[in-house]
């Protein structure tokens, strides 16, 4: 598919998904833009990225938007990403996966480029030491995420 064809398709997809009955038009457009950005970052067709449409930017504390990217070669393989606020287009996406300690779905890798995702997939999450210190390879959002279990030593900055 040519660049022009892909660009027009992305625009049309953005237009189709920029309205949602449960969200104001401006918020639905922000969510659709974040989904198209993630597809572009991953080099996949935007149809393979589905946002969690229950995201509500009016809730406090602000919950990140969740996006599901299915692998074009294996639709059953889905990567889950979070994005803090779709209003902004300069924030990183975070790859979600199970916490090595408690198993909760938390940010394991900051993804600003396809190479960032590749580095994580190649190396995997670094082992967590017994001393409770978080290795530098984990994003700051890892131990700030409230999804950790109440007994996890990495719950909300308790590390």
PDB file of C-alpha atoms in Angstrom, residues 9-144:
ATOM      1  CA  UNK A   9      -6.983   5.427   5.102  1.00  0.00           C
ATOM      2  CA  UNK A  10      -5.684   6.706   8.462  1.00  0.00           C
ATOM      3  CA  UNK A  11      -7.552   9.973   7.974  1.00  0.00           C
ATOM      4  CA  UNK A  12     -10.787   8.161   7.086  1.00  0.00           C
ATOM      5  CA  UNK A  13     -10.431   5.848  10.066  1.00  0.00           C
ATOM      6  CA  UNK A  14      -9.830   8.849  12.314  1.00  0.00           C
ATOM      7  CA  UNK A  15     -12.985  10.484  10.966  1.00  0.00           C
ATOM      8  CA  UNK A  16     -15.065   7.311  11.505  1.00  0.00           C
ATOM      9  CA  UNK A  17     -13.887   6.878  15.089  1.00  0.00           C
ATOM     10  CA  UNK A  18     -13.949  10.528  16.101  1.00  0.00           C
ATOM     11  CA  UNK A  19     -17.501  10.238  17.370  1.00  0.00           C
ATOM     12  CA  UNK A  20     -18.777   8.015  20.114  1.00  0.00           C
ATOM     13  CA  UNK A  21     -22.205   8.077  21.790  1.00  0.00           C
ATOM     14  CA  UNK A  22     -20.758   8.008  25.317  1.00  0.00           C
ATOM     15  CA  UNK A  23     -18.064  10.685  24.827  1.00  0.00           C
ATOM     16  CA  UNK A  24     -18.059  14.287  23.729  1.00  0.00           C
ATOM     17  CA  UNK A  25     -16.891  14.619  20.112  1.00  0.00           C
ATOM     18  CA  UNK A  26     -13.649  16.340  21.110  1.00  0.00           C
ATOM     19  CA  UNK A  27     -12.683  13.518  23.506  1.00  0.00           C
ATOM     20  CA  UNK A  28     -13.607  10.824  20.975  1.00  0.00           C
ATOM     21  CA  UNK A  29     -11.383  12.588  18.429  1.00  0.00           C
ATOM     22  CA  UNK A  30      -8.508  12.686  20.948  1.00  0.00           C
ATOM     23  CA  UNK A  31      -8.878   8.943  21.588  1.00  0.00           C
ATOM     24  CA  UNK A  32      -8.992   8.201  17.845  1.00  0.00           C
ATOM     25  CA  UNK A  33      -5.863  10.299  17.274  1.00  0.00           C
ATOM     26  CA  UNK A  34      -4.004   8.397  20.011  1.00  0.00           C
ATOM     27  CA  UNK A  35      -4.994   5.092  18.382  1.00  0.00           C
ATOM     28  CA  UNK A  36      -3.772   6.267  14.960  1.00  0.00           C
ATOM     29  CA  UNK A  37      -0.498   7.515  16.543  1.00  0.00           C
ATOM     30  CA  UNK A  38       0.100   4.118  18.132  1.00  0.00           C
ATOM     31  CA  UNK A  39      -0.605   2.354  14.831  1.00  0.00           C
ATOM     32  CA  UNK A  40       1.870   4.649  13.071  1.00  0.00           C
ATOM     33  CA  UNK A  41       4.495   4.053  15.763  1.00  0.00           C
ATOM     34  CA  UNK A  42       4.065   0.279  15.397  1.00  0.00           C
ATOM     35  CA  UNK A  43       3.921   0.442  11.597  1.00  0.00           C
ATOM     36  CA  UNK A  44       0.571  -1.326  11.437  1.00  0.00           C
ATOM     37  CA  UNK A  45      -2.776  -0.565   9.908  1.00  0.00           C
ATOM     38  CA  UNK A  46      -4.814   1.633  12.291  1.00  0.00           C
ATOM     39  CA  UNK A  47      -7.620  -0.940  12.112  1.00  0.00           C
ATOM     40  CA  UNK A  48      -5.428  -3.160  14.326  1.00  0.00           C
ATOM     41  CA  UNK A  49      -5.538  -0.691  17.234  1.00  0.00           C
ATOM     42  CA  UNK A  50      -8.664  -0.577  19.366  1.00  0.00           C
ATOM     43  CA  UNK A  51      -9.069   1.922  22.204  1.00  0.00           C
ATOM     44  CA  UNK A  52     -10.912   1.120  25.388  1.00  0.00           C
ATOM     45  CA  UNK A  53     -14.025   3.155  24.697  1.00  0.00           C
ATOM     46  CA  UNK A  54     -15.016   3.238  28.358  1.00  0.00           C
ATOM     47  CA  UNK A  55     -12.197   5.716  29.040  1.00  0.00           C
ATOM     48  CA  UNK A  56     -13.567   8.783  30.746  1.00  0.00           C
ATOM     49  CA  UNK A  57     -11.353  11.845  30.877  1.00  0.00           C
ATOM     50  CA  UNK A  58     -13.670  13.422  33.429  1.00  0.00           C
ATOM     51  CA  UNK A  59     -12.917  10.856  36.133  1.00  0.00           C
ATOM     52  CA  UNK A  60     -10.470  11.789  38.847  1.00  0.00           C
ATOM     53  CA  UNK A  61      -7.864  10.628  39.387  1.00  0.00           C
ATOM     54  CA  UNK A  62      -7.226  10.592  35.661  1.00  0.00           C
ATOM     55  CA  UNK A  63      -6.992   7.022  34.438  1.00  0.00           C
ATOM     56  CA  UNK A  64      -4.816   6.366  31.400  1.00  0.00           C
ATOM     57  CA  UNK A  65      -6.419   5.410  28.105  1.00  0.00           C
ATOM     58  CA  UNK A  66      -5.912   1.733  27.272  1.00  0.00           C
ATOM     59  CA  UNK A  67      -5.207   0.739  23.661  1.00  0.00           C
ATOM     60  CA  UNK A  68      -5.102  -2.806  22.291  1.00  0.00           C
ATOM     61  CA  UNK A  69      -2.849  -3.448  19.272  1.00  0.00           C
ATOM     62  CA  UNK A  70      -3.319  -6.784  17.554  1.00  0.00           C
ATOM     63  CA  UNK A  71      -0.464  -8.278  15.584  1.00  0.00           C
ATOM     64  CA  UNK A  72      -1.388  -8.272  11.872  1.00  0.00           C
ATOM     65  CA  UNK A  73       0.248 -11.693  11.459  1.00  0.00           C
ATOM     66  CA  UNK A  74      -1.496 -13.205  14.498  1.00  0.00           C
ATOM     67  CA  UNK A  75      -4.755 -11.502  15.489  1.00  0.00           C
ATOM     68  CA  UNK A  76      -4.771 -13.484  18.756  1.00  0.00           C
ATOM     69  CA  UNK A  77      -1.530 -11.808  19.880  1.00  0.00           C
ATOM     70  CA  UNK A  78      -2.536  -8.477  21.385  1.00  0.00           C
ATOM     71  CA  UNK A  79      -0.249  -5.905  22.969  1.00  0.00           C
ATOM     72  CA  UNK A  80      -1.825  -3.651  25.575  1.00  0.00           C
ATOM     73  CA  UNK A  81      -0.665  -0.055  25.909  1.00  0.00           C
ATOM     74  CA  UNK A  82      -1.639   2.800  28.161  1.00  0.00           C
ATOM     75  CA  UNK A  83      -1.512   6.470  27.301  1.00  0.00           C
ATOM     76  CA  UNK A  84      -1.890   9.022  30.060  1.00  0.00           C
ATOM     77  CA  UNK A  85      -3.910  11.657  28.265  1.00  0.00           C
ATOM     78  CA  UNK A  86      -4.883  11.591  24.570  1.00  0.00           C
ATOM     79  CA  UNK A  87      -5.184  15.386  24.532  1.00  0.00           C
ATOM     80  CA  UNK A  88      -1.383  15.539  24.318  1.00  0.00           C
ATOM     81  CA  UNK A  89       0.533  14.056  21.421  1.00  0.00           C
ATOM     82  CA  UNK A  90       4.042  14.096  22.885  1.00  0.00           C
ATOM     83  CA  UNK A  91       3.642  11.597  25.707  1.00  0.00           C
ATOM     84  CA  UNK A  92       5.010   8.071  25.439  1.00  0.00           C
ATOM     85  CA  UNK A  93       2.897   4.956  25.272  1.00  0.00           C
ATOM     86  CA  UNK A  94       3.480   2.370  27.988  1.00  0.00           C
ATOM     87  CA  UNK A  95       3.467  -1.346  27.257  1.00  0.00           C
ATOM     88  CA  UNK A  96       1.415  -3.081  29.921  1.00  0.00           C
ATOM     89  CA  UNK A  97       2.231  -6.510  31.248  1.00  0.00           C
ATOM     90  CA  UNK A  98       2.118  -8.509  34.451  1.00  0.00           C
ATOM     91  CA  UNK A  99       4.136  -7.204  37.381  1.00  0.00           C
ATOM     92  CA  UNK A 100       6.883  -9.766  38.094  1.00  0.00           C
ATOM     93  CA  UNK A 101       5.910  -9.662  41.792  1.00  0.00           C
ATOM     94  CA  UNK A 102       2.105  -9.399  42.009  1.00  0.00           C
ATOM     95  CA  UNK A 103       0.968 -10.182  38.456  1.00  0.00           C
ATOM     96  CA  UNK A 104      -1.116  -6.998  38.035  1.00  0.00           C
ATOM     97  CA  UNK A 105      -1.155  -5.367  34.583  1.00  0.00           C
ATOM     98  CA  UNK A 106       1.204  -2.410  34.960  1.00  0.00           C
ATOM     99  CA  UNK A 107       3.525  -0.341  32.718  1.00  0.00           C
ATOM    100  CA  UNK A 108       6.638  -2.400  31.995  1.00  0.00           C
ATOM    101  CA  UNK A 109       8.194  -0.346  29.196  1.00  0.00           C
ATOM    102  CA  UNK A 110       8.069   3.215  27.898  1.00  0.00           C
ATOM    103  CA  UNK A 111       7.520   3.114  24.145  1.00  0.00           C
ATOM    104  CA  UNK A 112       8.317   6.178  22.055  1.00  0.00           C
ATOM    105  CA  UNK A 113       9.498   4.237  19.001  1.00  0.00           C
ATOM    106  CA  UNK A 114       9.261   0.781  17.502  1.00  0.00           C
ATOM    107  CA  UNK A 115      12.864   0.227  18.627  1.00  0.00           C
ATOM    108  CA  UNK A 116      11.806   0.799  22.263  1.00  0.00           C
ATOM    109  CA  UNK A 117       9.268  -1.995  21.944  1.00  0.00           C
ATOM    110  CA  UNK A 118      11.874  -4.160  20.210  1.00  0.00           C
ATOM    111  CA  UNK A 119      14.362  -3.618  23.026  1.00  0.00           C
ATOM    112  CA  UNK A 120      11.805  -4.691  25.603  1.00  0.00           C
ATOM    113  CA  UNK A 121      10.733  -7.732  23.587  1.00  0.00           C
ATOM    114  CA  UNK A 122      14.358  -8.744  23.061  1.00  0.00           C
ATOM    115  CA  UNK A 123      15.493  -8.255  26.663  1.00  0.00           C
ATOM    116  CA  UNK A 124      12.251  -8.679  28.603  1.00  0.00           C
ATOM    117  CA  UNK A 125      11.647  -7.105  31.989  1.00  0.00           C
ATOM    118  CA  UNK A 126      14.727  -6.959  34.178  1.00  0.00           C
ATOM    119  CA  UNK A 127      14.602  -9.144  37.269  1.00  0.00           C
ATOM    120  CA  UNK A 128      13.498  -7.241  40.353  1.00  0.00           C
ATOM    121  CA  UNK A 129      16.049  -7.394  43.170  1.00  0.00           C
ATOM    122  CA  UNK A 130      15.082  -8.339  46.714  1.00  0.00           C
ATOM    123  CA  UNK A 131      16.178  -4.927  48.012  1.00  0.00           C
ATOM    124  CA  UNK A 132      13.065  -3.259  46.553  1.00  0.00           C
ATOM    125  CA  UNK A 133      15.099  -0.973  44.297  1.00  0.00           C
ATOM    126  CA  UNK A 134      13.624  -0.657  40.840  1.00  0.00           C
ATOM    127  CA  UNK A 135      16.083  -1.257  37.965  1.00  0.00           C
ATOM    128  CA  UNK A 136      16.517   1.693  35.583  1.00  0.00           C
ATOM    129  CA  UNK A 137      14.984  -0.313  32.728  1.00  0.00           C
ATOM    130  CA  UNK A 138      11.519   0.046  34.300  1.00  0.00           C
ATOM    131  CA  UNK A 139       9.578   3.246  33.636  1.00  0.00           C
ATOM    132  CA  UNK A 140       8.801   5.550  36.566  1.00  0.00           C
ATOM    133  CA  UNK A 141       5.136   4.735  36.022  1.00  0.00           C
ATOM    134  CA  UNK A 142       5.766   1.095  37.022  1.00  0.00           C
ATOM    135  CA  UNK A 143       5.791   1.768  40.742  1.00  0.00           C
ATOM    136  CA  UNK A 144       3.299   4.626  40.506  1.00  0.00           C
TER     137      UNK A 144
END
